[in-house]
Amino acid sequence: MALIYRCQLELHDSLYYATREIGRLYETEPVIHNYALCYALGLVDSPVYATTVAEDKSYRYFCAEQVPNYREHLTPLNAQGIYITPGRVIHYGAVLNTWKYANPNYHVEMEKTQKNIPSFGRTKEIAPESQFEFFVISHKPLTLPKWIRLGKWMSKAEVTIEPLATPQRVEGEFTYPYPLNPLDTMFTHRVISYDVINMSPVSLIRNVRIQGQYYQLSDRKPFLIPAQMQYQFQGS
């Protein structure tokens, strides 16, 4: 029997990650990838959740190389029946920051430059007090952290967790308006139509018309959420 938790996340710092680059502007899309939430919630390589990985892929202490190991890190969550949906925005604000950098050397040779243009860029970040919502589906009770950190700046965020009523499992065609990871649904459902959210490492979809099994929550009608979702990867 599945347990579903509704989680609301509120930012206490500005959140930044580069969803898209437009010239010198690095923009953050107001959506949180489900991969990022798995890491932020401490579900990856955790003895608490029985998701430990091989030592050469360890994530807990030191990463010897900056190469993602999503397949190795997230596949153990499937064995434990744990799945996190991407975070959809409830409300948000944006802030623009400008950054510059210079050569930190104490001694350089003075050479004639072609152009007197400083190296700079701008980041469009999600402002503090913005709120997001995501869902945790698990086969057993979970104790999730109240405080987490997200994004390039390791921004602080507060998580409020609400256990939902026992869902009914139904099969049919339905619409899910919130973000989904297409890789995690395409092997178990027929995806009919959707809008794309372009972002790395896997683009998300929303406003999804989909056919297959889903959970119906009696206390949140007409709220429906796809069942059987697992972390899948290209070439699986």
PDB file of C-alpha atoms in Angstrom, residues 88-89 133 135 174-180 194-195 197 205-210 222-226:
ATOM      1  CA  ARG A  88       5.832  22.846  -8.879  1.00  0.00           C
ATOM      2  CA  VAL A  89       5.701  26.517  -7.976  1.00  0.00           C
ATOM      3  CA  GLU A 133       4.981  21.823  -3.688  1.00  0.00           C
ATOM      4  CA  PHE A 135       4.843  14.757  -3.444  1.00  0.00           C
ATOM      5  CA  PHE A 174      -6.527  11.524 -16.750  1.00  0.00           C
ATOM      6  CA  THR A 175      -4.743  14.898 -16.704  1.00  0.00           C
ATOM      7  CA  TYR A 176      -1.877  15.754 -14.376  1.00  0.00           C
ATOM      8  CA  PRO A 177      -1.220  19.537 -14.426  1.00  0.00           C
ATOM      9  CA  TYR A 178       2.026  19.552 -12.415  1.00  0.00           C
ATOM     10  CA  PRO A 179       5.583  18.727 -13.580  1.00  0.00           C
ATOM     11  CA  LEU A 180       6.554  15.110 -14.261  1.00  0.00           C
ATOM     12  CA  TYR A 194       2.075  17.547 -22.682  1.00  0.00           C
ATOM     13  CA  ASP A 195       3.980  20.829 -22.447  1.00  0.00           C
ATOM     14  CA  ILE A 197       9.929  22.398 -19.514  1.00  0.00           C
ATOM     15  CA  ILE A 205       6.710  17.839 -18.819  1.00  0.00           C
ATOM     16  CA  ARG A 206       3.486  19.308 -17.384  1.00  0.00           C
ATOM     17  CA  ASN A 207      -0.217  19.585 -18.252  1.00  0.00           C
ATOM     18  CA  VAL A 208       0.118  15.920 -19.125  1.00  0.00           C
ATOM     19  CA  ARG A 209      -2.720  13.923 -20.642  1.00  0.00           C
ATOM     20  CA  ILE A 210      -1.839  10.387 -19.662  1.00  0.00           C
ATOM     21  CA  PRO A 222     -10.285  15.722  -8.068  1.00  0.00           C
ATOM     22  CA  PHE A 223      -6.546  15.363  -7.379  1.00  0.00           C
ATOM     23  CA  LEU A 224      -4.936  12.409  -9.182  1.00  0.00           C
ATOM     24  CA  ILE A 225      -1.277  11.388  -9.282  1.00  0.00           C
ATOM     25  CA  PRO A 226       0.338   8.729 -11.539  1.00  0.00           C
TER      26      PRO A 226
END
